[in-house]
Backbone as JSON, one array per atom type, in Angstrom:
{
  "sequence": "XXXXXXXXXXXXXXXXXXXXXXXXXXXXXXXXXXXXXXXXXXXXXXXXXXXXXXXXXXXXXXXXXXXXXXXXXXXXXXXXXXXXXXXXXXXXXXXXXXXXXXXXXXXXXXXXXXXXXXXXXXXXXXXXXXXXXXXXXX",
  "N": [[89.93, 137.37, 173.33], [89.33, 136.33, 170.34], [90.03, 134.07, 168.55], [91.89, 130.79, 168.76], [95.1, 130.65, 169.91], [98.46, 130.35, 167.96], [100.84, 128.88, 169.58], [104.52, 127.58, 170.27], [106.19, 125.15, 172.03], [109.36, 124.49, 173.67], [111.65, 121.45, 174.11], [114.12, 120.53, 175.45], [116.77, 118.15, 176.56], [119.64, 117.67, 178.8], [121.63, 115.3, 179.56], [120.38, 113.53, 182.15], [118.54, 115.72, 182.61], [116.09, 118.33, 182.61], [115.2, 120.98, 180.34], [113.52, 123.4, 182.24], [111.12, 126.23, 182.87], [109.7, 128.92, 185.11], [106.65, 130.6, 185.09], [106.08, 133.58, 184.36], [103.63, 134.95, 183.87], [100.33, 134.73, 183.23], [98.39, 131.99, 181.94], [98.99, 130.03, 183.84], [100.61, 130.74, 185.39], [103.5, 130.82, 187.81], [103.76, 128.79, 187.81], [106.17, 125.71, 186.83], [107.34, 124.75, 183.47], [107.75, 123.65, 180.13], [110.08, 125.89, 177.87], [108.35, 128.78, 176.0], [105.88, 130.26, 173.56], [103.81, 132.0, 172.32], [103.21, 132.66, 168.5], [104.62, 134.25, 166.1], [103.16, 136.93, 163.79], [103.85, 136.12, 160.77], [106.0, 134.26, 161.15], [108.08, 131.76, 160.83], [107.25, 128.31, 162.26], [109.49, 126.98, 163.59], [111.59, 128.94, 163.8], [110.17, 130.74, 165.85], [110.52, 128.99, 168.06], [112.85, 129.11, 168.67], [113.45, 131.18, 169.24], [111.66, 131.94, 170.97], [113.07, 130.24, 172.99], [115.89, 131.75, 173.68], [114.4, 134.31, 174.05], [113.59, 133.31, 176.54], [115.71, 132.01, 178.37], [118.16, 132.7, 177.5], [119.59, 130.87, 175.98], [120.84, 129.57, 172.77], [119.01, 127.33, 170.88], [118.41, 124.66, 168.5], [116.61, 123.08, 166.16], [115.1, 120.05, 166.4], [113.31, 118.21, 166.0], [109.12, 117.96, 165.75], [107.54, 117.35, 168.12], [104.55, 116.59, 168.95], [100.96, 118.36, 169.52], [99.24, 119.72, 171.69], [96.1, 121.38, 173.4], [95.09, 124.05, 175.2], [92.78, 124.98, 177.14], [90.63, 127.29, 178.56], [87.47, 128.54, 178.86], [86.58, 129.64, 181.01], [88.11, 131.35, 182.35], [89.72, 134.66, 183.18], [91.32, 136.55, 181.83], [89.85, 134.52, 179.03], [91.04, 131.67, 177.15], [92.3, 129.88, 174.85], [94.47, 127.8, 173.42], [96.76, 126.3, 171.03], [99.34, 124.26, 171.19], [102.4, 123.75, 169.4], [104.57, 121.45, 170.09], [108.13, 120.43, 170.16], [111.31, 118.88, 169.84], [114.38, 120.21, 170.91], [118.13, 120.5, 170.4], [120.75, 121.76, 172.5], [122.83, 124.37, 171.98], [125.34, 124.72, 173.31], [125.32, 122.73, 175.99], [126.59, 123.09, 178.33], [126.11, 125.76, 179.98], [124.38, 128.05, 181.39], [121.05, 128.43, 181.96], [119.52, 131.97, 181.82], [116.85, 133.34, 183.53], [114.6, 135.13, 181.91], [112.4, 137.68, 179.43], [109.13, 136.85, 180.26], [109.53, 134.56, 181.73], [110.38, 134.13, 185.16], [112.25, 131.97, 186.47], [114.75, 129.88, 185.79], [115.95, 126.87, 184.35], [117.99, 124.19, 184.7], [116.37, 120.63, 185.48], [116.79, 118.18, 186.94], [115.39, 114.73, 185.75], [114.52, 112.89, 187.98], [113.68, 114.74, 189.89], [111.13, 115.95, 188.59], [107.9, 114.96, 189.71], [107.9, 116.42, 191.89], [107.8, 119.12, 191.6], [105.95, 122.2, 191.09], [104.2, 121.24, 188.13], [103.05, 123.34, 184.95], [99.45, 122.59, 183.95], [99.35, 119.46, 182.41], [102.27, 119.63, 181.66], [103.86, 117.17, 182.23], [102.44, 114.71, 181.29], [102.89, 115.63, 178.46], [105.61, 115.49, 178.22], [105.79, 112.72, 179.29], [104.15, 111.23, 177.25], [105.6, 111.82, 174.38], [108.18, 110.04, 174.95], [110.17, 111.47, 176.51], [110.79, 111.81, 178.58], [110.65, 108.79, 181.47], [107.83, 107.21, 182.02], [106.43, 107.65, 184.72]],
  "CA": [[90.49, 136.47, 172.34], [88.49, 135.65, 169.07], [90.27, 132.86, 168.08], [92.59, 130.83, 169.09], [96.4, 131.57, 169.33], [99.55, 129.34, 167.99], [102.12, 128.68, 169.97], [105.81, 126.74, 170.38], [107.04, 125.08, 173.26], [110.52, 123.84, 173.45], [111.81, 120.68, 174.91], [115.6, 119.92, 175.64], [117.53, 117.26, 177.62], [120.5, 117.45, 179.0], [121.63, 114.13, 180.13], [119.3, 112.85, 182.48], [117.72, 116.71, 182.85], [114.79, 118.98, 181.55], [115.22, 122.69, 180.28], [112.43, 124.3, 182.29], [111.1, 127.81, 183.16], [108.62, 129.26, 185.8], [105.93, 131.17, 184.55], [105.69, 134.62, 184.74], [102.65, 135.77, 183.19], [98.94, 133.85, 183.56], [97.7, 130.7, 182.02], [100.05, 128.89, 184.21], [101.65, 131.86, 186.08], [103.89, 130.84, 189.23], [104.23, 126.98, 188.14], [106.94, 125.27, 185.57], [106.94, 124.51, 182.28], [108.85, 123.87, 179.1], [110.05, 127.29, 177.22], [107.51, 128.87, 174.51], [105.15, 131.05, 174.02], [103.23, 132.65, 170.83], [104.15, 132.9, 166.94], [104.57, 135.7, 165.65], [102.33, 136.67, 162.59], [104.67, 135.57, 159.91], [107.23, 133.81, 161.98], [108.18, 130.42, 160.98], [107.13, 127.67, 163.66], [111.17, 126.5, 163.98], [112.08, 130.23, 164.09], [109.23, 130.85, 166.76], [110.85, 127.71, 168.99], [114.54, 129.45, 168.63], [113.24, 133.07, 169.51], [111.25, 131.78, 172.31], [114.25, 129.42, 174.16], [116.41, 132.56, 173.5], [113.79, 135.0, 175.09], [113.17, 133.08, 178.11], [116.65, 131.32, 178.88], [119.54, 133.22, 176.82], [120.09, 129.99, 175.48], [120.64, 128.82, 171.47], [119.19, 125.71, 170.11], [118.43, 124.55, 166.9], [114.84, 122.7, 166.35], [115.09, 119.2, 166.08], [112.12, 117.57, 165.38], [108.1, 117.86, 165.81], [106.79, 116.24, 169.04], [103.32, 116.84, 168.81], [100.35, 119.45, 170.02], [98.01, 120.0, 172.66], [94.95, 122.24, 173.18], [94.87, 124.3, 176.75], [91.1, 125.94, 176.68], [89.82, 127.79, 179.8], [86.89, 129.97, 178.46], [86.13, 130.53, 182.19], [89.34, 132.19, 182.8], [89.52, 135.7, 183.07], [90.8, 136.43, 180.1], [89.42, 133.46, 178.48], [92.01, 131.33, 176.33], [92.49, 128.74, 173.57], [96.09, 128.07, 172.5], [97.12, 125.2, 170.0], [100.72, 124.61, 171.38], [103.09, 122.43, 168.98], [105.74, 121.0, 170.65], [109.41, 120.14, 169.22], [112.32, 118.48, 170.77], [115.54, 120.97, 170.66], [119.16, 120.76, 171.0], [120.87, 122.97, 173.05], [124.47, 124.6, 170.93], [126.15, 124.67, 174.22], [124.3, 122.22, 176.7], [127.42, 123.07, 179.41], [125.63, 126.92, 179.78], [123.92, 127.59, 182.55], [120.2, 129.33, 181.73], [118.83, 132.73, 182.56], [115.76, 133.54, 182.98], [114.35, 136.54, 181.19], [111.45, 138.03, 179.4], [107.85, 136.29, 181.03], [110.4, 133.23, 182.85], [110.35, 134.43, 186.47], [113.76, 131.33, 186.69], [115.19, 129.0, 184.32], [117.06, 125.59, 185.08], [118.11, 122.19, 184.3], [115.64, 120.11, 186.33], [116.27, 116.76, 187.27], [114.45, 113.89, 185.44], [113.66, 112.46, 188.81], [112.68, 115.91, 190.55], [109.84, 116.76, 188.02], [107.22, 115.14, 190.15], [108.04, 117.16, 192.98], [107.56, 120.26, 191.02], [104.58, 122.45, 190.26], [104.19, 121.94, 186.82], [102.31, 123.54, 184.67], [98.86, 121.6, 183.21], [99.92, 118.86, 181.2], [103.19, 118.96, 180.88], [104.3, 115.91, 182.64], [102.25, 113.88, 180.23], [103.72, 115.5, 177.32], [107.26, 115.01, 178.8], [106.05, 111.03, 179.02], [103.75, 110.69, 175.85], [106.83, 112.13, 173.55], [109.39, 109.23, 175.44], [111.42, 112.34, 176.49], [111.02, 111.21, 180.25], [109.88, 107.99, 181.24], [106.49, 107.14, 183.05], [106.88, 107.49, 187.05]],
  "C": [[89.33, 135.99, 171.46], [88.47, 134.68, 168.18], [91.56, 132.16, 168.65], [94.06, 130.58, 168.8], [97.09, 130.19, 169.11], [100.24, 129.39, 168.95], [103.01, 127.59, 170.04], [106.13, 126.46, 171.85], [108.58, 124.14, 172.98], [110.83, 122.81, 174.33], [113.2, 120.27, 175.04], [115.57, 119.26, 177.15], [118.37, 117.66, 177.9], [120.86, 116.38, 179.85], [120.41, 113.44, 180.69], [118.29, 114.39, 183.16], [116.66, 117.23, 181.7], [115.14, 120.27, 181.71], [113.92, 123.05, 180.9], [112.59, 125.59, 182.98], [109.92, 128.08, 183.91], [108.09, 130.44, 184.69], [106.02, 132.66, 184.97], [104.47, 135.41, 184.8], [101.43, 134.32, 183.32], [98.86, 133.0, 181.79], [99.03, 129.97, 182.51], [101.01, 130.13, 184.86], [102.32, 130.98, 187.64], [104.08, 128.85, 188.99], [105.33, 126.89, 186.86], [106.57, 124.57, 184.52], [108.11, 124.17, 180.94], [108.71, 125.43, 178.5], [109.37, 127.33, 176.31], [106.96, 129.68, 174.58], [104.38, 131.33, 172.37], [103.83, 132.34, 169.4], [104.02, 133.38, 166.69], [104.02, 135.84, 163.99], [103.25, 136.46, 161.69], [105.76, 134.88, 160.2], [107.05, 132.15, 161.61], [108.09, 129.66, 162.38], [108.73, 127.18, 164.25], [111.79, 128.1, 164.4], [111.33, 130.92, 165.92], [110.12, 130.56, 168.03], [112.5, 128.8, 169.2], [114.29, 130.68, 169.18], [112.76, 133.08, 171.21], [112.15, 131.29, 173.53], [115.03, 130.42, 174.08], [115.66, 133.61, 174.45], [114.21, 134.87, 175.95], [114.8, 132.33, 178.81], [117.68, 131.96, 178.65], [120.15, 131.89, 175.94], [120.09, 129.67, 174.03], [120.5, 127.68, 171.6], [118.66, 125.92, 169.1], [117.37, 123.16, 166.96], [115.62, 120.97, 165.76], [114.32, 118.36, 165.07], [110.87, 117.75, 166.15], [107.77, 116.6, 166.93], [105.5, 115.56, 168.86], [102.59, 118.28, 169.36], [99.39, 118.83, 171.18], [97.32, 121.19, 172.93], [95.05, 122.65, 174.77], [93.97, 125.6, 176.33], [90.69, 126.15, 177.79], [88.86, 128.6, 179.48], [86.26, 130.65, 179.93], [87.15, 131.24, 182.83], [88.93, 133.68, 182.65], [90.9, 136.25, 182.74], [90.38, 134.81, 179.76], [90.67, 132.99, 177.8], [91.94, 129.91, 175.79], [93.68, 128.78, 173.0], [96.07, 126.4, 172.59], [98.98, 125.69, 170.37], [101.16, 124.04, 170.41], [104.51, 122.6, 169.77], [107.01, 120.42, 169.85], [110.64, 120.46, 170.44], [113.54, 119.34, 170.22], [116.73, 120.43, 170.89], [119.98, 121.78, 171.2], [122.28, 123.22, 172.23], [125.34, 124.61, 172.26], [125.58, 124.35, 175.85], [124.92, 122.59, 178.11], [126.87, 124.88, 179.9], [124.68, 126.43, 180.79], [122.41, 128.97, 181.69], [119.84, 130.67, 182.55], [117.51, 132.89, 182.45], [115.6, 135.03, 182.88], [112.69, 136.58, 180.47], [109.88, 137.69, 180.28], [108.42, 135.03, 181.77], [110.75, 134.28, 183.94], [111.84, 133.62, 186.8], [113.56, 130.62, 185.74], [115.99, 128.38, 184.72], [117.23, 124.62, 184.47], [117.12, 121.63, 185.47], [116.04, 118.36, 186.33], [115.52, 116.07, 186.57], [113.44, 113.49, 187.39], [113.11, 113.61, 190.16], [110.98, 116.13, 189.96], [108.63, 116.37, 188.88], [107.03, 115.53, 191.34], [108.04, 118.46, 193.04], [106.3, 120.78, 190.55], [104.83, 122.68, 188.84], [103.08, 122.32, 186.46], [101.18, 122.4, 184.37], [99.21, 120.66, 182.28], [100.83, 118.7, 180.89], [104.61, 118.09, 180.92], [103.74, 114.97, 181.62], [102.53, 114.28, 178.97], [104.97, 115.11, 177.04], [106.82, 113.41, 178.22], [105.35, 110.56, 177.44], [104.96, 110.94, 174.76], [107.61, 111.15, 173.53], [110.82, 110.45, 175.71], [112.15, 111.84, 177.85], [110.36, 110.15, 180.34], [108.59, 107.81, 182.5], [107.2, 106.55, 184.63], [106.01, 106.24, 187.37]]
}
């Protein structure tokens, strides 16, 4: 990697749940996460967010609004990596739909608000969950 990459992660509620997805693939392989992944070289960042929750879940939503970003930098990894996520809160077009998982999602679920800290998540993204106000501080 020579520079580093964009990517989208998606964030939906449903009631008092969280859309997440196990990892399939490394930085963060084998723990959970919100859905996302890359942008595609000309790919709008809202288009990105809709392609990616689609990938990994089968699910449509439709981009809400701009959470924020965060930086996840390992250059001692093997591969090395630098990805600039932005984050953006979704809603789901049919929240009663149950997810699959598919492409690099190993499973895909509704999670519990009050499961998540009983879950491996990925780095970080319990405090993006609470800095956002999506979930509230444990």
């Amino acid at each position: 990697m020579n520079a580093p990459v964009v990517a989208v992660a998606a964030v939906a509620r449903r009631d008092d749940e969280i859309l997440l997805v196990r990892r399939g693939h490394g930085p963060g392989q084998g723990a959970w996460s919100v859905p996302g992944g890359r942008v595609e070289l000309g790919e709008d960042l809202r288009e990105a967010v809709v392609r990616e929750v689609a990938e990994e879940t089968g699910l449509e939503v439709v981009v809400e609004r701009f959470l924020g970003w965060v930086e996840r930098i390992d250059l001692a990894a093997d591969p090395p990596y630098h990805f600039v996520i932005l984050d953006f809160f979704v809603d789901v077009y049919d929240p009663a739909l149950e997810p699959e998982a598919a492409d690099d999602a190993t499973e895909a679920e509704w999670v519990p608000i009050e499961n998540l800290a009983e879950m491996q998540l990925a780095a970080g993204v319990l405090e993006v969950l609470v800095d956002a106000g999506v979930v509230p501080e444990a």
